[in-house]
CSV table of C-alpha atoms in Angstrom, one decimal:
chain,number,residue,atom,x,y,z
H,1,UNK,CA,-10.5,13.4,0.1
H,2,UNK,CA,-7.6,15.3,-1.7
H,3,UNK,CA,-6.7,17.2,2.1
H,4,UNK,CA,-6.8,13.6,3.6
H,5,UNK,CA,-4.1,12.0,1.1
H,6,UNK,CA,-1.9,15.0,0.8
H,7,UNK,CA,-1.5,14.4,4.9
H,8,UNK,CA,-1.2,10.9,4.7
H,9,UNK,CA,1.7,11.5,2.2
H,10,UNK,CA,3.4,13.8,4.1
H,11,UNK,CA,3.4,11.7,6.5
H,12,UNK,CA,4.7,8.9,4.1
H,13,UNK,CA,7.2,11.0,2.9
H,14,UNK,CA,8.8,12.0,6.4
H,15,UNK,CA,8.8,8.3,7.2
H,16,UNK,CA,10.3,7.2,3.9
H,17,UNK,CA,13.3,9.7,4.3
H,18,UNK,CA,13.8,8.7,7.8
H,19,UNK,CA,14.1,5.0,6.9
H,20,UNK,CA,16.5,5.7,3.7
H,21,UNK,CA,18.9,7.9,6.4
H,22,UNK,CA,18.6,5.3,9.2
H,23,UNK,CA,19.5,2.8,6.7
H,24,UNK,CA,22.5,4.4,5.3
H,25,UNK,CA,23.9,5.1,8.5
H,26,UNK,CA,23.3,2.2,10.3
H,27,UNK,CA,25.4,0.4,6.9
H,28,UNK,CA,28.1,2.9,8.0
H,29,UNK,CA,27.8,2.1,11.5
H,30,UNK,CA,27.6,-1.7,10.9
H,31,UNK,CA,31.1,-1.6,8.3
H,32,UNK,CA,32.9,0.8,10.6
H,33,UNK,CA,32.5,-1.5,13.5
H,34,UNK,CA,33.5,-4.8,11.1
H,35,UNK,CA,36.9,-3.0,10.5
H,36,UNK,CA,37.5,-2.4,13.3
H,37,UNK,CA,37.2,-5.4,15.5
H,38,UNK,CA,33.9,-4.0,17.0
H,39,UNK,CA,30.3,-5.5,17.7
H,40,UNK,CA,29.3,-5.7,13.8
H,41,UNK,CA,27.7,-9.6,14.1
H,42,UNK,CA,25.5,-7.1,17.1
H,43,UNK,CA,24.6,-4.2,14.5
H,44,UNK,CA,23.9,-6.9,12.3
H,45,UNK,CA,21.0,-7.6,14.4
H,46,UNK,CA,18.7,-4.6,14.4
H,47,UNK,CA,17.5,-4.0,10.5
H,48,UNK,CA,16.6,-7.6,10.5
H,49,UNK,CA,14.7,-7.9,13.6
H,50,UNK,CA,13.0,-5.0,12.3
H,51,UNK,CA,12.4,-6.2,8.9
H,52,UNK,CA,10.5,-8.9,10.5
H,53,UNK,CA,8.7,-6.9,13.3
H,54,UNK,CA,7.7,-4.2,9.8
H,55,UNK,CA,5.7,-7.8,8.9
H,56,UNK,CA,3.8,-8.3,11.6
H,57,UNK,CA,0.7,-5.8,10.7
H,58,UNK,CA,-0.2,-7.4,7.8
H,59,UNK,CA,-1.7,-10.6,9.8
H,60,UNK,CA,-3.0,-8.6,12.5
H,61,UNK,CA,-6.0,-6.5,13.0
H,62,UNK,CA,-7.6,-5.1,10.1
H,63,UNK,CA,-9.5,-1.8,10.0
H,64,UNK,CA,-12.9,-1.2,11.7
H,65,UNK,CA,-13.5,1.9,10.3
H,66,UNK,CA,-16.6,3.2,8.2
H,67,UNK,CA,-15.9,4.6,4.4
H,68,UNK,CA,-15.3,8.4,4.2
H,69,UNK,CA,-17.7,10.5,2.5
H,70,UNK,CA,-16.1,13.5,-0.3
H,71,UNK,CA,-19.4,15.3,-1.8
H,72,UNK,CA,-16.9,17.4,-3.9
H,73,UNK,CA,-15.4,14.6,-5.6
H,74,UNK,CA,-17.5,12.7,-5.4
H,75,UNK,CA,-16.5,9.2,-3.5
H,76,UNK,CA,-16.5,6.8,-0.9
H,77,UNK,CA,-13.0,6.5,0.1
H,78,UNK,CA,-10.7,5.5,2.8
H,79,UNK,CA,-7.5,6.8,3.8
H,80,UNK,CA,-4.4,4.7,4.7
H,81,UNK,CA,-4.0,3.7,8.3
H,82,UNK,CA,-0.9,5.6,9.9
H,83,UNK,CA,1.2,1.9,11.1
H,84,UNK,CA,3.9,0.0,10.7
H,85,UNK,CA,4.6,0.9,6.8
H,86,UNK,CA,6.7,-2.8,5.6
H,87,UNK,CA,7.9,-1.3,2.7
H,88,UNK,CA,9.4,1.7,4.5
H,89,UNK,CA,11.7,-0.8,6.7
H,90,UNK,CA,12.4,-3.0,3.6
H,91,UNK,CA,13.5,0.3,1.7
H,92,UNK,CA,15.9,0.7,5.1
H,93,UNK,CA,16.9,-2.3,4.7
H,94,UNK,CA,17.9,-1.8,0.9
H,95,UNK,CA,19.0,1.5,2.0
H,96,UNK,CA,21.8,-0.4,4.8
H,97,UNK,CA,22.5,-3.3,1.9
H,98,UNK,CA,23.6,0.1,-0.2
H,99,UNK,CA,26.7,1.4,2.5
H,100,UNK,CA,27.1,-2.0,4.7
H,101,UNK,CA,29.4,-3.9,2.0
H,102,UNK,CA,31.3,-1.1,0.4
H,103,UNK,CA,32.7,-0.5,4.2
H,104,UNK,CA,33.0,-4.1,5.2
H,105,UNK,CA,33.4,-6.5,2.5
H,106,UNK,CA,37.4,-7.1,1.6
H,107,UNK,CA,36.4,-9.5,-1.4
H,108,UNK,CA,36.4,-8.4,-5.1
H,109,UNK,CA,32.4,-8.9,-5.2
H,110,UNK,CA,31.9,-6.3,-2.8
H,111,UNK,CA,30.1,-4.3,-5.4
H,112,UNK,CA,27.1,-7.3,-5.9
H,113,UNK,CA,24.9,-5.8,-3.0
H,114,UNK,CA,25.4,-2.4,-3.7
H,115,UNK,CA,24.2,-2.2,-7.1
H,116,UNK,CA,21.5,-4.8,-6.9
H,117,UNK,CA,20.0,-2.7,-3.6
H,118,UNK,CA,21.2,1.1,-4.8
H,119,UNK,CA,18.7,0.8,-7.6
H,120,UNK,CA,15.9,-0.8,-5.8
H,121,UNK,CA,16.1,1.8,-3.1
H,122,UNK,CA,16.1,4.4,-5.6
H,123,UNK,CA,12.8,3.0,-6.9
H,124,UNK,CA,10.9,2.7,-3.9
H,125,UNK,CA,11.9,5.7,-2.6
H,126,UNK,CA,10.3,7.5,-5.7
H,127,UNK,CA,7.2,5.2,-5.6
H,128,UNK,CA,6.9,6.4,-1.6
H,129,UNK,CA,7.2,9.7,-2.5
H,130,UNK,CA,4.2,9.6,-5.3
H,131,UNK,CA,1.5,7.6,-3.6
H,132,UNK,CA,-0.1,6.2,-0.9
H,133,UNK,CA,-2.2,3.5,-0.3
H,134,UNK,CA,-5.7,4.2,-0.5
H,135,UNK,CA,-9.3,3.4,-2.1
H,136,UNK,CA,-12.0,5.3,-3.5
H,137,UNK,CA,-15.6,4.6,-5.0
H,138,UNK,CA,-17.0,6.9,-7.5
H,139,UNK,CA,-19.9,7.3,-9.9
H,140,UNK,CA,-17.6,5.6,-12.5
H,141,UNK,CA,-16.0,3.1,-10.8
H,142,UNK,CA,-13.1,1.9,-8.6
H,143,UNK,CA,-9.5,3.7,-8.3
H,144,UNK,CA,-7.6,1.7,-5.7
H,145,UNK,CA,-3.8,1.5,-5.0
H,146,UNK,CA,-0.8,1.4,-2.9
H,147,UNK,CA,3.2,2.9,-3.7
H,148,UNK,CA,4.0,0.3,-6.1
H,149,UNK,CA,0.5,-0.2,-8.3
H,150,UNK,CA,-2.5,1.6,-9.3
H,151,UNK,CA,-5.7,0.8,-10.5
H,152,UNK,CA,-8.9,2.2,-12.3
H,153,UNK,CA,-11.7,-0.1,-13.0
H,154,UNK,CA,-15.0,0.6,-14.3
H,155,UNK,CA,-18.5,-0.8,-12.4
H,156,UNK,CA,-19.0,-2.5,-15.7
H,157,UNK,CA,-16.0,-3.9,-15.8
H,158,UNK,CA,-16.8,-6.1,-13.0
H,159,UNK,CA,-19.6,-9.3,-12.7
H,160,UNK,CA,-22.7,-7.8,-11.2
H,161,UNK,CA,-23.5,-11.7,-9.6
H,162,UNK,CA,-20.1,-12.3,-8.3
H,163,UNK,CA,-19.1,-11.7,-4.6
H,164,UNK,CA,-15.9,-9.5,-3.7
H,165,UNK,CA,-13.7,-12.1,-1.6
H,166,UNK,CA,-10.8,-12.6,0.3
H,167,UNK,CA,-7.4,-13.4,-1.7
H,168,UNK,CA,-5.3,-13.6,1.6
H,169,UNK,CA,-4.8,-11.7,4.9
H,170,UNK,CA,-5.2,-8.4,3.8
H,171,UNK,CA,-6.4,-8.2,0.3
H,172,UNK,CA,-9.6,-8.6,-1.6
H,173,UNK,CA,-9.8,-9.3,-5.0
H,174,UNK,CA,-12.3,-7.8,-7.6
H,175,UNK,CA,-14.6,-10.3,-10.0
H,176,UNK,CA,-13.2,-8.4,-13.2
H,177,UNK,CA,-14.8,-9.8,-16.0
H,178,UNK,CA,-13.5,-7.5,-19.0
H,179,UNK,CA,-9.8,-6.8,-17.7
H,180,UNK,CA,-9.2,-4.7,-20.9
H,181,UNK,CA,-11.2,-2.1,-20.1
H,182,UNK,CA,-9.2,-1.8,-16.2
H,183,UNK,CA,-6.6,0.9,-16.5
H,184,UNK,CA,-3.5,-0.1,-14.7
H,185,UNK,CA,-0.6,2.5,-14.0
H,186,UNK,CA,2.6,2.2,-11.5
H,187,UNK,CA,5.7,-0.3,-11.0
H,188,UNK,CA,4.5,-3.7,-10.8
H,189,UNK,CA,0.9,-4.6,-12.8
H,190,UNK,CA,-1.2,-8.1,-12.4
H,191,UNK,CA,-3.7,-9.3,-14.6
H,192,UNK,CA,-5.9,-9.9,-11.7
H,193,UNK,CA,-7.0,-6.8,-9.9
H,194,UNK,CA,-6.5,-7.0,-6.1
H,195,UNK,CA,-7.3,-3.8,-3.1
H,196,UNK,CA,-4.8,-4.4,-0.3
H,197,UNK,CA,-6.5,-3.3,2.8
H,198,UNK,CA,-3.9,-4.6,5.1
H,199,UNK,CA,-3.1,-0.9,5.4
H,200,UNK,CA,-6.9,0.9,4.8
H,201,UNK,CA,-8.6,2.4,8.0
H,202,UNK,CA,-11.7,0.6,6.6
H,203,UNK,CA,-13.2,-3.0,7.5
H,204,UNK,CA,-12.7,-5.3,4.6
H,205,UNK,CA,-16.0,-6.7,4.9
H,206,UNK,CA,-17.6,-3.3,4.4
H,207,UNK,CA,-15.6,-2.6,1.8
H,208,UNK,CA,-16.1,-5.7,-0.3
H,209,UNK,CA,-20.0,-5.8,0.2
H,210,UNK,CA,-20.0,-1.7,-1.4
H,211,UNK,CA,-18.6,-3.2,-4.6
H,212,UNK,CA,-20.4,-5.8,-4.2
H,213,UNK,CA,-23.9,-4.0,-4.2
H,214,UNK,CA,-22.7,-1.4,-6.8
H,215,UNK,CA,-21.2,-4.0,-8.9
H,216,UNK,CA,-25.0,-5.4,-9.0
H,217,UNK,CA,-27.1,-2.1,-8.7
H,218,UNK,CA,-26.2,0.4,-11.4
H,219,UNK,CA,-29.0,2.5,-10.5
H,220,UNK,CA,-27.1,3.6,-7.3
H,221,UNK,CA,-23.9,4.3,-8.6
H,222,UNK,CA,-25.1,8.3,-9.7
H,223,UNK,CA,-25.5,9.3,-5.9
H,224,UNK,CA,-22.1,8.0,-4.9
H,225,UNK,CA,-20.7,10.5,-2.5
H,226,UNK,CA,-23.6,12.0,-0.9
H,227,UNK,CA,-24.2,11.7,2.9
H,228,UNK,CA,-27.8,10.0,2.1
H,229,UNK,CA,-26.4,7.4,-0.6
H,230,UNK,CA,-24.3,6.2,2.3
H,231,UNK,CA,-26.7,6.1,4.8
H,232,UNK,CA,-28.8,3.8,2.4
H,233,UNK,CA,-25.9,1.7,1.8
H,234,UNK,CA,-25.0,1.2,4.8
H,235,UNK,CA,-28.8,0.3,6.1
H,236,UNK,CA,-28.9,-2.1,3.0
H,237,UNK,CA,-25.1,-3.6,4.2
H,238,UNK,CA,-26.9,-4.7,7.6
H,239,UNK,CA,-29.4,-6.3,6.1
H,240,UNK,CA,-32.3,-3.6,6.0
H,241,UNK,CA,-33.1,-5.0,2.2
């Protein structure tokens, strides 16, 4: 599992740093071309046609893909899917809202966009650096997260009778019943515990019916991360009781 992230985020990481340095130059571009008489209502153009296209994944196909099997860890995890990253093109956008006014605004307030977006982008671009998104099932419980927000949560922590369901396109949200006992770490933290699997190379449905079952059987949660656990789960997923 721990080979599987670290490529994931090096892959991240190259595609945060080239959306920071397209950003910033594009700003550049964009106020170069505003001073002087060229095409800037043109350069305008691109970051926000791509900030909507960077949207576009998130109501489209989810993943199809099985869980991942770790014996060393030991877990059930999935790995994030290499797409479309939305944050990455909203932290270029950020990134072009940092250089685009200082070079092209002639108005006092200039300095609004910058230092409302120069922060943010700092932010994010530490948050992309740190994490990515990703799930895992383990003997204990559930760690689950993306760039911005982490959680752990214990099986007991959850309603053995309540069903794992949909929250929106992409997400599912966990039937927590004692939220004190969830330990919550990163930027932004919600009461309610969500998985956003948007970005997972896993199907949701698979997914939400293994918490599900381990949420109600305790007495399968100890062989978590062995090849034959999985193979049960997965015969008792399709119905094979």
């Amino acid at each position: 599992m721990r080979e599987t992230i670290v490529r994931a985020l090096r892959r991240q990481r190259v595609t945060t740093a080239v959306a920071v340095l397209l950003g910033l130059l594009w700003g550049v571009l964009t106020g170069w071309a505003s001073r002087t008489g060229g095409p800037a209502a043109l350069l305008m153009l691109p970051p926000l046609l791509m900030l909507a296209w960077s949207l576009v994944p998130i109501f489209g196909r989810p993943g199809t893909a099985d869980l991942r099997v770790d014996e060393h860890e030991p877990a059930f995890f999935s790995a994030p899917r290499f797409r479309t990253n939305y944050r990455c093109a909203i932290l270029g956008f950020l990134a072009y809202q940092v250089t685009y006014p200082a070079l092209a605004s002639p108005d006092e307030f200039w300095w609004i966009y910058p230092s409302i977006s120069g922060p943010l982008t700092v932010v994010l671009t530490v948050a992309h650096w740190r994490r990515v998104p990703g799930v895992a099932l383990t003997p204990t419980g559930i760690t689950a997260g993306d760039p911005l927000r982490h959680v752990h949560v214990p099986w007991e922590a959850l309603a053995p009778a309540a069903w794992v369901y949909p929250l929106r396109i992409g997400s599912l949200r966990l039937p927590v019943r004692s939220p004190e006992s969830v330990r919550r770490g990163g930027i932004i933290r919600r009461r309610q515990v969500d998985v956003e699997t948007w970005g997972l190379d896993v199907a949701p449905e698979l997914l939400a019916g293994a918490i599900a079952h381990y949420a109600a059987h305790p007495e399968h949660r100890a062989a978590i991360g062995t090849p034959e656990e999985y193979a049960r789960l997965r015969h008792v997923l399709a119905g094979g009781g």
